[in-house]
CSV table of C-alpha atoms and ligand atoms in Angstrom, one decimal:
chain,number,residue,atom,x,y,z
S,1,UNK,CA,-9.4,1.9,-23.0
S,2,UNK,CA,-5.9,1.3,-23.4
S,3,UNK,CA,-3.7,-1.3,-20.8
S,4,UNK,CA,-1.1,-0.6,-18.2
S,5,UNK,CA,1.8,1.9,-19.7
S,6,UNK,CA,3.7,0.5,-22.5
S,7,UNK,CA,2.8,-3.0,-23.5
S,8,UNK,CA,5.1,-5.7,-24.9
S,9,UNK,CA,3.2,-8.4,-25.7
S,10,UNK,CA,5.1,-11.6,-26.1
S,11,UNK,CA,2.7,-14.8,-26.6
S,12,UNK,CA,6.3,-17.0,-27.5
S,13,UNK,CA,4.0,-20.0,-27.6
S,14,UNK,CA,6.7,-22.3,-28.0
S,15,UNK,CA,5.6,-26.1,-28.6
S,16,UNK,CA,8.0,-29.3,-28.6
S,17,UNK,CA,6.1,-31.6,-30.7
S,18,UNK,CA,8.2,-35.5,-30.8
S,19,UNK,CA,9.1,-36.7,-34.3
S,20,UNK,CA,6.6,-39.5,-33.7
S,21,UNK,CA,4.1,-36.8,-34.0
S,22,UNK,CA,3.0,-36.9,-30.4
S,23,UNK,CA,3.2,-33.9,-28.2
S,24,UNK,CA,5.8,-33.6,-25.2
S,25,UNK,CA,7.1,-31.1,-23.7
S,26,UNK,CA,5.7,-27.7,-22.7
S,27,UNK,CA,4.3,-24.3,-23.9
S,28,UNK,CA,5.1,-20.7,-22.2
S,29,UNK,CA,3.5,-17.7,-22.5
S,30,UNK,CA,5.6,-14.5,-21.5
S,31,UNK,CA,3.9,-11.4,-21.4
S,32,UNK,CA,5.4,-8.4,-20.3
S,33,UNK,CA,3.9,-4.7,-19.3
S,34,UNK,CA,7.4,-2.7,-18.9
S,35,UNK,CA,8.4,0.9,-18.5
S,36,UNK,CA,11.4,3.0,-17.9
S,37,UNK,CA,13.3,0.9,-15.5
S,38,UNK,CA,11.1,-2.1,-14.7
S,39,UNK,CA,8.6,-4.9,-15.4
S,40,UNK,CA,6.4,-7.6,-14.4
S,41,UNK,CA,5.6,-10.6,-16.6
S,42,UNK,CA,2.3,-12.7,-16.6
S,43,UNK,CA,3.8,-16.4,-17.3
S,44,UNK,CA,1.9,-19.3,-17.8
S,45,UNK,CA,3.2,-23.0,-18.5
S,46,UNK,CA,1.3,-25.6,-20.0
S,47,UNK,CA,2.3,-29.3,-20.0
S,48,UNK,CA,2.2,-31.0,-22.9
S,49,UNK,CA,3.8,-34.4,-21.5
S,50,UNK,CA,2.8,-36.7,-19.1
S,51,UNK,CA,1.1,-35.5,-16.0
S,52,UNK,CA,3.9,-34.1,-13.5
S,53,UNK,CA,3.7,-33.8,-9.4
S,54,UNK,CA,5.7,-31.3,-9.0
S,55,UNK,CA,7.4,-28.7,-11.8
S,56,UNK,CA,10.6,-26.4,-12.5
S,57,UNK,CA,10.7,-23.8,-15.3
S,58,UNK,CA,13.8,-22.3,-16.2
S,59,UNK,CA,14.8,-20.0,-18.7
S,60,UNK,CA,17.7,-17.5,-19.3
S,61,UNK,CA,17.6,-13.9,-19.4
S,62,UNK,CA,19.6,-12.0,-22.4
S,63,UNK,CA,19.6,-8.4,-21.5
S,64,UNK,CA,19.9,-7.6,-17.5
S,65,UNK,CA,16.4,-8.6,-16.2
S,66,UNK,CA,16.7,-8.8,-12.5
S,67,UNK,CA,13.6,-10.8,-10.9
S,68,UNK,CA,13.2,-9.0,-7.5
S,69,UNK,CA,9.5,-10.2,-7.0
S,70,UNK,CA,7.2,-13.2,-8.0
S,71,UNK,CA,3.8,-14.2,-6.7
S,72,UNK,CA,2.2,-17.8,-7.3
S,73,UNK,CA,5.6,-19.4,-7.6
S,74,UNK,CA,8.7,-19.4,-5.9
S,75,UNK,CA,11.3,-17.5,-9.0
S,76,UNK,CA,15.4,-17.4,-7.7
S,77,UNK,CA,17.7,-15.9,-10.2
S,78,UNK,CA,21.2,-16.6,-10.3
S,79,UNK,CA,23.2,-14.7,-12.6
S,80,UNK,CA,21.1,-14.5,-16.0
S,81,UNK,CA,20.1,-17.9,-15.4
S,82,UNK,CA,16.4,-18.3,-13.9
S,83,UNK,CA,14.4,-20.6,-11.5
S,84,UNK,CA,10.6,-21.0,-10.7
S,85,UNK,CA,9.2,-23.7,-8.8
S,86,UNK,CA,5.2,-24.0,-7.7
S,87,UNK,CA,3.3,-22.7,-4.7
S,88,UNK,CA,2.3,-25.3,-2.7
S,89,UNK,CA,-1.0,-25.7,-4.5
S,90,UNK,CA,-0.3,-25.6,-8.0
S,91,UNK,CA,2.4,-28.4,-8.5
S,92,UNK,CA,0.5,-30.7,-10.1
S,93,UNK,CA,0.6,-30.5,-13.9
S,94,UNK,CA,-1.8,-32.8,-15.2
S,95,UNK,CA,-1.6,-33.3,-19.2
S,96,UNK,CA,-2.6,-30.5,-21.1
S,97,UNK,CA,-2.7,-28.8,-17.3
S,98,UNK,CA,-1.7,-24.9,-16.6
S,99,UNK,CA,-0.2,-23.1,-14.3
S,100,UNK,CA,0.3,-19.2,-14.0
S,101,UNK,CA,2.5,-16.6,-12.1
S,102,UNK,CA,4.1,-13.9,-12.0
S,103,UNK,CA,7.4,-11.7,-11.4
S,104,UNK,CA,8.1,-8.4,-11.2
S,105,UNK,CA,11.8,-7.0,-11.9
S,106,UNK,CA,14.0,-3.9,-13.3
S,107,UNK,CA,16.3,-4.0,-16.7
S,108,UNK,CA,18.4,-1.1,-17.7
S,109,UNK,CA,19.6,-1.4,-21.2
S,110,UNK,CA,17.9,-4.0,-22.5
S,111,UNK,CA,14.9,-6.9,-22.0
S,112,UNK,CA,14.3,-9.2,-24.5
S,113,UNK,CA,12.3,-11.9,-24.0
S,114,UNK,CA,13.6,-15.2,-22.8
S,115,UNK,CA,13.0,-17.8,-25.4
S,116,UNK,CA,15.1,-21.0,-24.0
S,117,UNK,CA,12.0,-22.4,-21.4
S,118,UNK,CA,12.7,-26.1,-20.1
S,119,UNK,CA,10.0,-27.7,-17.8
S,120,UNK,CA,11.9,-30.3,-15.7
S,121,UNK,CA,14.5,-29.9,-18.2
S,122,UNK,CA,12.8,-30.7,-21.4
S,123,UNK,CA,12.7,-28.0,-23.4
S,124,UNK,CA,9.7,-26.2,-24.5
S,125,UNK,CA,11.1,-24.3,-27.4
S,126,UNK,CA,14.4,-21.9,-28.8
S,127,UNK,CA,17.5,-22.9,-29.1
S,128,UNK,CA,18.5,-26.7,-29.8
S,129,UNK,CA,14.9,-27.7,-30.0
S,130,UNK,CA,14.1,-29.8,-33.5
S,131,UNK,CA,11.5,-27.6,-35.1
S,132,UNK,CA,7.8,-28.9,-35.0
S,133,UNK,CA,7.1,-31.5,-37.3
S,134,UNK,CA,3.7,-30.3,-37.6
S,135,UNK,CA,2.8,-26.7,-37.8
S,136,UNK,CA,0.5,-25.7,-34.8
S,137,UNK,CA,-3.2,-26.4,-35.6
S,138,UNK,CA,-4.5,-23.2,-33.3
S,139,UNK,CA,-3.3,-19.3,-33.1
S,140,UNK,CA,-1.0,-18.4,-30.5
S,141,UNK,CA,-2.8,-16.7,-27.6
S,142,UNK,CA,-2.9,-13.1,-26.8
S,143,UNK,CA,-3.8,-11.9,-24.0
S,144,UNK,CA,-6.3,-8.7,-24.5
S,145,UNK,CA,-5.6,-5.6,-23.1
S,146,UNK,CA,-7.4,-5.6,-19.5
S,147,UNK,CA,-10.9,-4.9,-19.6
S,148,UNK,CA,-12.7,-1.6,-18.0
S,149,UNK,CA,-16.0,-4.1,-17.5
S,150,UNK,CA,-16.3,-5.5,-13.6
S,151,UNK,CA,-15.3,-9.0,-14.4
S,152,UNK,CA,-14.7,-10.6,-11.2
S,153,UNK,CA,-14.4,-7.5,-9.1
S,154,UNK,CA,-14.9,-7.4,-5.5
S,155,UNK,CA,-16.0,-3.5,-5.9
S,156,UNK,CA,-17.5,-2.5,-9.0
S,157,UNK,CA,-19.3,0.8,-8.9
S,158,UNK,CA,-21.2,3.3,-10.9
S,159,UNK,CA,-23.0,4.8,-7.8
S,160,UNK,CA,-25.9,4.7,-10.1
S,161,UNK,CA,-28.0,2.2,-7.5
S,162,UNK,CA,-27.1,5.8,-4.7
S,163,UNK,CA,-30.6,7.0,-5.0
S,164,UNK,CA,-30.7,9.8,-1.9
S,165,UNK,CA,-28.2,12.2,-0.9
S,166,UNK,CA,-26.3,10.2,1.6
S,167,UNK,CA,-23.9,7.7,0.5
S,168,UNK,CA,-25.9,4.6,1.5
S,169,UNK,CA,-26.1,0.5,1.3
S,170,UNK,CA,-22.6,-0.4,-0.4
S,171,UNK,CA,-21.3,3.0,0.4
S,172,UNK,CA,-21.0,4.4,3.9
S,173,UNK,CA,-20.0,8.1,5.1
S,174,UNK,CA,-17.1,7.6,7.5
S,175,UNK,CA,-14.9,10.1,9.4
S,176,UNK,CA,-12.8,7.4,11.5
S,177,UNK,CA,-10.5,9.8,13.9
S,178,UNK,CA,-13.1,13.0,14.7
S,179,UNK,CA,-15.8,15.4,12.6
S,180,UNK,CA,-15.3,19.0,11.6
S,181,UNK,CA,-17.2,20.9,8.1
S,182,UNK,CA,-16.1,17.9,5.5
S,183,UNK,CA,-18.9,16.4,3.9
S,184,UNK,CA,-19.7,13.3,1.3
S,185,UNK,CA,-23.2,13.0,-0.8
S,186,UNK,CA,-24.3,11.0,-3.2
S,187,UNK,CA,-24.2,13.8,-7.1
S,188,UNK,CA,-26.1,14.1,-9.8
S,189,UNK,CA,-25.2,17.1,-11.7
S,190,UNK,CA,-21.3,15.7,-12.3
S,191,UNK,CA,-20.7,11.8,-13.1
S,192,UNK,CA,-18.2,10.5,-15.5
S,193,UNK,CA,-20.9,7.8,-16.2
S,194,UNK,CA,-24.7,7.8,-15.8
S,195,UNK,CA,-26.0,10.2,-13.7
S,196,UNK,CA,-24.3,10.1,-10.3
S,197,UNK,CA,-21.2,10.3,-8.7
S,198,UNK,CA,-19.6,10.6,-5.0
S,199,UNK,CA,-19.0,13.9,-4.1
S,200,UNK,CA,-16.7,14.8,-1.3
S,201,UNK,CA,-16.2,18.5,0.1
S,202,UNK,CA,-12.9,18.4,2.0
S,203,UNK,CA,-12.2,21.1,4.1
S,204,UNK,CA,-8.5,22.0,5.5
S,205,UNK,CA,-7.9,20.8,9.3
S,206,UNK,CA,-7.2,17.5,10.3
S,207,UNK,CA,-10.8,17.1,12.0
S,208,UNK,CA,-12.5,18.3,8.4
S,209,UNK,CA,-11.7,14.9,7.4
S,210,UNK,CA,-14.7,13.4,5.7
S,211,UNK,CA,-14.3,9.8,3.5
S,212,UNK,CA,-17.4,7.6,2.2
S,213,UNK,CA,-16.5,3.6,2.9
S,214,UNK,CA,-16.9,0.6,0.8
S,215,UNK,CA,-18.9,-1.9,2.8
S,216,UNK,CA,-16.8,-4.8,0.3
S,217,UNK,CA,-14.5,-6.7,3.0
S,218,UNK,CA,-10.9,-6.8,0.6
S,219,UNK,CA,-8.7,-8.6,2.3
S,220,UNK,CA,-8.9,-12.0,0.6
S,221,UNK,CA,-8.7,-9.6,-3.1
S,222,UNK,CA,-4.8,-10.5,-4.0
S,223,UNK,CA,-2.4,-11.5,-4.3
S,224,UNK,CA,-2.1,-8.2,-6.4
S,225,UNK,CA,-5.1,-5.9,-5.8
S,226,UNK,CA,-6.3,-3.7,-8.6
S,227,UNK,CA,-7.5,-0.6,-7.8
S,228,UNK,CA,-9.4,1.5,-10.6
S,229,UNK,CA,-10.8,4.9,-10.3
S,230,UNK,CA,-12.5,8.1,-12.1
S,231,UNK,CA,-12.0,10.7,-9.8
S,232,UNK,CA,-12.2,14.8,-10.8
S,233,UNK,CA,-11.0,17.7,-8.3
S,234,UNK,CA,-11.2,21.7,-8.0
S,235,UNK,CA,-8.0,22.7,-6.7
S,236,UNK,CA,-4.6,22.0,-7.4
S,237,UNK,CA,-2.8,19.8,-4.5
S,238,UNK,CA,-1.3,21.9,-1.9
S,239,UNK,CA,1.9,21.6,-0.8
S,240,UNK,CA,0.8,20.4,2.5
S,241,UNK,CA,0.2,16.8,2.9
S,242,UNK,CA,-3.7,15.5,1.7
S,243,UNK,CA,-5.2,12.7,1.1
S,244,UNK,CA,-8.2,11.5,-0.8
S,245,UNK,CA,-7.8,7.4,-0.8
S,246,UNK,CA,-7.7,5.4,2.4
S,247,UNK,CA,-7.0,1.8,2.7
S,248,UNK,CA,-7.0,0.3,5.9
S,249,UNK,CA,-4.4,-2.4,6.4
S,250,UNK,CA,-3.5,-5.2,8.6
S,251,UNK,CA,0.1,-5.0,8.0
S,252,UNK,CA,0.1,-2.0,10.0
S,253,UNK,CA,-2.4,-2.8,12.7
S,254,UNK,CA,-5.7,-1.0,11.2
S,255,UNK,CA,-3.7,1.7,9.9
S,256,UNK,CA,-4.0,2.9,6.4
S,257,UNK,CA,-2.3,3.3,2.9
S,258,UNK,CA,-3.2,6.1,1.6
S,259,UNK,CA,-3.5,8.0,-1.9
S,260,UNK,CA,-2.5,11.9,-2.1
S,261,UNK,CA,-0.5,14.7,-2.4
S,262,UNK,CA,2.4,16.9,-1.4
S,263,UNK,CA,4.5,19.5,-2.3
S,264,UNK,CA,1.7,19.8,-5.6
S,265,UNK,CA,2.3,16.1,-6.7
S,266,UNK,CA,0.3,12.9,-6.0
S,267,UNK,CA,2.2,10.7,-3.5
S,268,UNK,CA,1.8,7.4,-1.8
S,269,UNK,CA,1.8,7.4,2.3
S,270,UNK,CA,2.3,5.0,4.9
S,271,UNK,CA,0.1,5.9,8.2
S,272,UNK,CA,2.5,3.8,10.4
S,273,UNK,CA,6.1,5.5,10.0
S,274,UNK,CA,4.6,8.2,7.5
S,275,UNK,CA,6.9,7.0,4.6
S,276,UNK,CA,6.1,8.5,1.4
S,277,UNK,CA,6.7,7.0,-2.2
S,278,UNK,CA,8.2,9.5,-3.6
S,279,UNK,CA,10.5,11.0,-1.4
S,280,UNK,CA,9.5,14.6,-1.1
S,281,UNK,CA,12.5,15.6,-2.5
S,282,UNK,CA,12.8,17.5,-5.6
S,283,UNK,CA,13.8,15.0,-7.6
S,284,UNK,CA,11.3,12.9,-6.2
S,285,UNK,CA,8.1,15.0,-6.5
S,286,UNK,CA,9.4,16.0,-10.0
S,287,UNK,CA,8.9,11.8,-10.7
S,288,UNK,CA,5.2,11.9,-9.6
S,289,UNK,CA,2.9,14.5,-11.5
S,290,UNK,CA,-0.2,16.7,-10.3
S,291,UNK,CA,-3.7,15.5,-10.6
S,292,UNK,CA,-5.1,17.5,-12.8
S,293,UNK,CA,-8.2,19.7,-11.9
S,294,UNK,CA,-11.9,20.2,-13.8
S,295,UNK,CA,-11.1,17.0,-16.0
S,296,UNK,CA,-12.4,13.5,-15.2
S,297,UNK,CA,-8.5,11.2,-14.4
S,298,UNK,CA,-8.5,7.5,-14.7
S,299,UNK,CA,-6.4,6.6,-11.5
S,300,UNK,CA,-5.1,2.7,-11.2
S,301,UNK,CA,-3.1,0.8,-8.7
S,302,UNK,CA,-1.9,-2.1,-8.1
S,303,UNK,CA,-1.0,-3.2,-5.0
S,304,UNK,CA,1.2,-6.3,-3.9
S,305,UNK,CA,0.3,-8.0,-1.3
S,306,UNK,CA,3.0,-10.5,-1.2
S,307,UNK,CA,5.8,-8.5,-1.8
S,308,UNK,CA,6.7,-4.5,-1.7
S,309,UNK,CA,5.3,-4.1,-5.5
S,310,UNK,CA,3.4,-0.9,-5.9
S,311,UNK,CA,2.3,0.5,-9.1
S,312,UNK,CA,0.2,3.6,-10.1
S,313,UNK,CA,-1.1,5.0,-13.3
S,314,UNK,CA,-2.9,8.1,-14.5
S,315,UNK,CA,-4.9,7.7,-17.5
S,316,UNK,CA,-2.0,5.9,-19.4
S,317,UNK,CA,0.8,6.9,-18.2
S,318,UNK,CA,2.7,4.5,-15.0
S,319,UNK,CA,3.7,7.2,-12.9
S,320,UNK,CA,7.7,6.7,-12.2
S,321,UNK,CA,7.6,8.4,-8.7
S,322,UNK,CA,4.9,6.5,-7.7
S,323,UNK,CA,6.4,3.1,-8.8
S,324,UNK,CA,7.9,1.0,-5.7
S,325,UNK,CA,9.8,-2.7,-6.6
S,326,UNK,CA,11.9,-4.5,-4.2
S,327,UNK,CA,15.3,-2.7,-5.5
S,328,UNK,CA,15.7,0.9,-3.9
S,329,UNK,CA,16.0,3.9,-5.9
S,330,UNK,CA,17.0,7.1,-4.4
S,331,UNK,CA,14.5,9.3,-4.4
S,332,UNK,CA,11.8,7.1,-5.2
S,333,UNK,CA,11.4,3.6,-2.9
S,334,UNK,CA,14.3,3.9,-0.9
S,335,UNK,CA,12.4,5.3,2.3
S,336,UNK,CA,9.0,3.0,1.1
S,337,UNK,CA,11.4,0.1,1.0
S,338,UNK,CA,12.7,0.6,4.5
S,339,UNK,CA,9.5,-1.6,5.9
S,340,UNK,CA,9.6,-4.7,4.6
S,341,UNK,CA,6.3,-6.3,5.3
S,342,UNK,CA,3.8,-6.0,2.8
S,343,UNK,CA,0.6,-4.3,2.3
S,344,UNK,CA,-2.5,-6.0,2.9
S,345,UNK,CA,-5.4,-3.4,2.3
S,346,UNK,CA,-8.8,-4.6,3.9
S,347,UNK,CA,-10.9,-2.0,2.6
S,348,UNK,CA,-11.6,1.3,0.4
S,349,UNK,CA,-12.2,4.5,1.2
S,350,UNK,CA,-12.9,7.4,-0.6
S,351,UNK,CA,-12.4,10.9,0.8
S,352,UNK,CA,-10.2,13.6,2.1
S,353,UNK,CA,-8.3,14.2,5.2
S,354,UNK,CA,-5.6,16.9,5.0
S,355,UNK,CA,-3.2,17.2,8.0
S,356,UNK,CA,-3.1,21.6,7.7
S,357,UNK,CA,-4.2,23.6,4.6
S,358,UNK,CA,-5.7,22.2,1.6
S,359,UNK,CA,-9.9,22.5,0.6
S,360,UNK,CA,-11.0,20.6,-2.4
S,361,UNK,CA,-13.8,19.4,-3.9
S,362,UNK,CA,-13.7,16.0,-5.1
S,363,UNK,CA,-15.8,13.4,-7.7
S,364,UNK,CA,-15.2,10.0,-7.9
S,365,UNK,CA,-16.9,7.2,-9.9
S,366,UNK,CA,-16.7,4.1,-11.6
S,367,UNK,CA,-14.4,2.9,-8.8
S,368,UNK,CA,-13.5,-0.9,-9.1
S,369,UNK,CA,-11.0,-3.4,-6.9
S,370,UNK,CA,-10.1,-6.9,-8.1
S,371,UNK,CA,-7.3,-9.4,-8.6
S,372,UNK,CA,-7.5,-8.7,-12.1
S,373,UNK,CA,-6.0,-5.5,-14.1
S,374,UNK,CA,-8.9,-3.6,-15.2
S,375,UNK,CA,-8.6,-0.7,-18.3
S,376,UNK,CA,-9.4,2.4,-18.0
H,401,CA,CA1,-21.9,7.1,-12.3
C-alpha cells in the first residue's frame, strides 16, 4: 500500500559529464522518508571515473539536518558540512560501481536536500559544476514505494500452510517463563488474507502468558530489521502494562524487546531495565496512540541494529511516541536512550503476556521480517 509516513523522494541524480564527452565524476541518489522532527536517507553513490580503493562523499546541509546515525558507512558532520567514508567492505568503487548507506537524523525548520556531492573531491553535480554537455541518455531513478510482497524476507507468513489447530512447523506455541489459561491456535473464521490467521487468547496474570514463536533464526536480518504485521484485537489496551510482540535479544542477554501497551497507548519496552519508549508520562503516552480494536492494523517497525534507531508505524502514520533516534527528547527517548547498546533481536514472537490486568483476544497475519522496508 502506501510507504513509510511522508515521503520525499529526491532522485538528484546528478552527473558530471567532461567536455570531451567522457564521463567522470559521480552520481548520488538522496532519498529521504521524513516526519515531524526527523529523517533517515537511503544514499547511494555511483562512480562514474576511474575505479577508486577507497571513497569520501561529502556534501553540505542547508537547513539544520543533524546526522545522529548511519549504517554501511562511517557519516561525521561538522557544522553543516558532512562526511561519509566506506565500511570496511565496500571501499572499492570500481567504474560504473555502487555503493549504498544510510543515515538517520532530526531537522527542525527546514531539510532541503543537499545538492553539492563531491566524491574524493570531484564534484558530482550543483553548484560550480559545468552543466552536462550531453543530456542524460536514461531516466533518473526512483525508488518505488516498498513493496507488501516477501522479497527477500527471512519471515514471510500468511499462516495459510497452518493446517491443524496448533501453531505448527514454522510456528511454535511458546510460554518461555510459566503456563496459566493463555492459549494460541491456528483460525479460520478471521484472517486479513486467505483463510487463516494466529489467534492468541491472553488472559490477565503474569503466568497467562501465552506467545506462538517463529522457528526463523533473525539475528544475521540487519543492519535495520523490518518488521511488518496485520494484527486485530478485542479490547482496548489497559492501562496496566501488556504485551503482544516479543523479541528476544542478545544485547540484553536473551532478554526481549517487546511491543505493547500502557496507560491505553501502544509503547515500546526494554525487558532488562524496563525502559519504555514513550515515557509514560502524559505527554508521552499522548505521542503514541491506541491500537485500535475489531479492525485489521498494519503494524511496522524498524529496528536498528547498529545504532539506537527505532521506528514504528500504524497503517500510515510513523507514530511520534514511538520514534527513538540518537538525540533525546523528553518525554519520548530520553529514558530509551539511557542504554546505549543496541538492539539485536534473534527472533519473533507473537503473543500476550500482561504483568496484572488486561484479557484480549488477538489476530495476527501476514507477519513479515527482513532487511528491506516492506508496505503495508
Ligand atoms: Ca492468512
Amino acid at each position: 500500500m502506501a510507504v513509510l509516513t511522508a515521503v520525499a523522494l529526491l532522485a538528484s541524480g546528478f552527473t558530471a559529464v567532461s567536455a570531451s564527452g567522457a564521463e567522470s565524476g559521480c552520481r548520488v541518489d538522496y532519498t529521504v522518508n521524513k516526519w515531524t522532527d526527523g529523517y533517515t536517507a537511503q544514499i547511494k553513490v555511483t562512480n562514474l571515473g576511474p575505479a577508486l580503493n577507497g571513497w569520501r562523499l561529502t556534501w553540505t546541509y542547508t537547513g539544520d539536518q543533524q546526522v545522529t546515525s548511519a549504517w554501511n558507512a562511517t557519516v561525521t558532520q561538522t557544522g553543516s558540512s558532512v562526511a561519509a567514508v566506506p565500511t570496511s567492505w565496500n571501499g572499492t568503487l570500481a567504474t560504473r560501481g555502487t555503493a549504498d548507506f544510510g543515515l538517520q537524523g532530526t531537522w527542525r525548520s527546514a531539510d532541503p536536500a543537499p545538492s553539492d556531492f563531491t566524491l574524493n573531491g570531484t564534484p558530482c553535480g550543483g553548484d560550480g559544476t559545468p552543466p552536462p554537455t550531453t543530456p542524460p541518455t536514461t531516466p533518473p531513478p526512483t525508488t518505488p514505494p516498498p513493496s507488501a510482497d516477501c522479497g527477500s524476507a527471512v519471515i514471510c507468513s500468511d499462516f495459510e500452510d497452518q493446517t491443524g489447530p496448533a501453531p505448527s512447523g514454522a510456528w511454535q506455541f511458546t510460554a518461555p517463563d510459566c503456563q496459566g489459561t493463555g492459549a494460541a491456535a491456528v483460525d479460520t473464521a478471521v484472517a486479513h488474507s486467505g483463510g487463516r490467521s494466529l489467534r492468541v487468547d491472553g488472559r490477565a496474570g503474569y503466568c497467562n502468558h501465552a506467545f506462538v514463536a517463529a522457528t526463523a533464526d533473525l539475528s544475521s536480518v540487519g543492519p535495520v530489521m523490518y518488521v511488518r504485521m496485520w494484527v486485530r484485537h478485542t479490547t482496548a489496551l489497559p492501562s496496566a502494562h501488556v504485551t503482544f510482540v516479543s523479541l528476544p535479544d542478545t544485547s540484553q542477554g536473551g532478554r526481549s524487546l517487546r511491543v505493547g501497551g500502557q496507560n491505553g497507548a501502544l509503547q515500546w519496552n526494554r525487558e532488562s531495565d524496563d525502559a519504555t519508549l514513550p515515557a509514560q508520562s502524559p505527554v508521552g503516552v499522548a505521542l503514541s496512540r491506541p491500537l485500535p480494536t475489531g479492525s485489521w492494523q498494519c503494524l511496522r517497525f524498524a529496528i536498528d541494529t547498529t545504532a539506537p534507531g527505532l521506528d514504528t508505524s500504524l497503517g500510515d502514520e510513523q507514530i511520534p511516541g514511538l520514534h527513538a533516534d540518537g538525540v533525546p527528547t523528553q518525554d519520548v527517548d530520553q529514558q530509551w536512550l539511557a542504554r546505549t547498546t543496541p538492539p539485536r533481536p534473534t527472533s519473533l514472537r507473537l503473543g500476550w503476556e500482561s504483568y496484572g490486568t488486561g484479557d484480549d483476544t488477538l489476530w495476527f497475519d501476514d507477519v513479515t521480517v527482513g532487511s528491506a522496508p516492506i508496505g503495508c
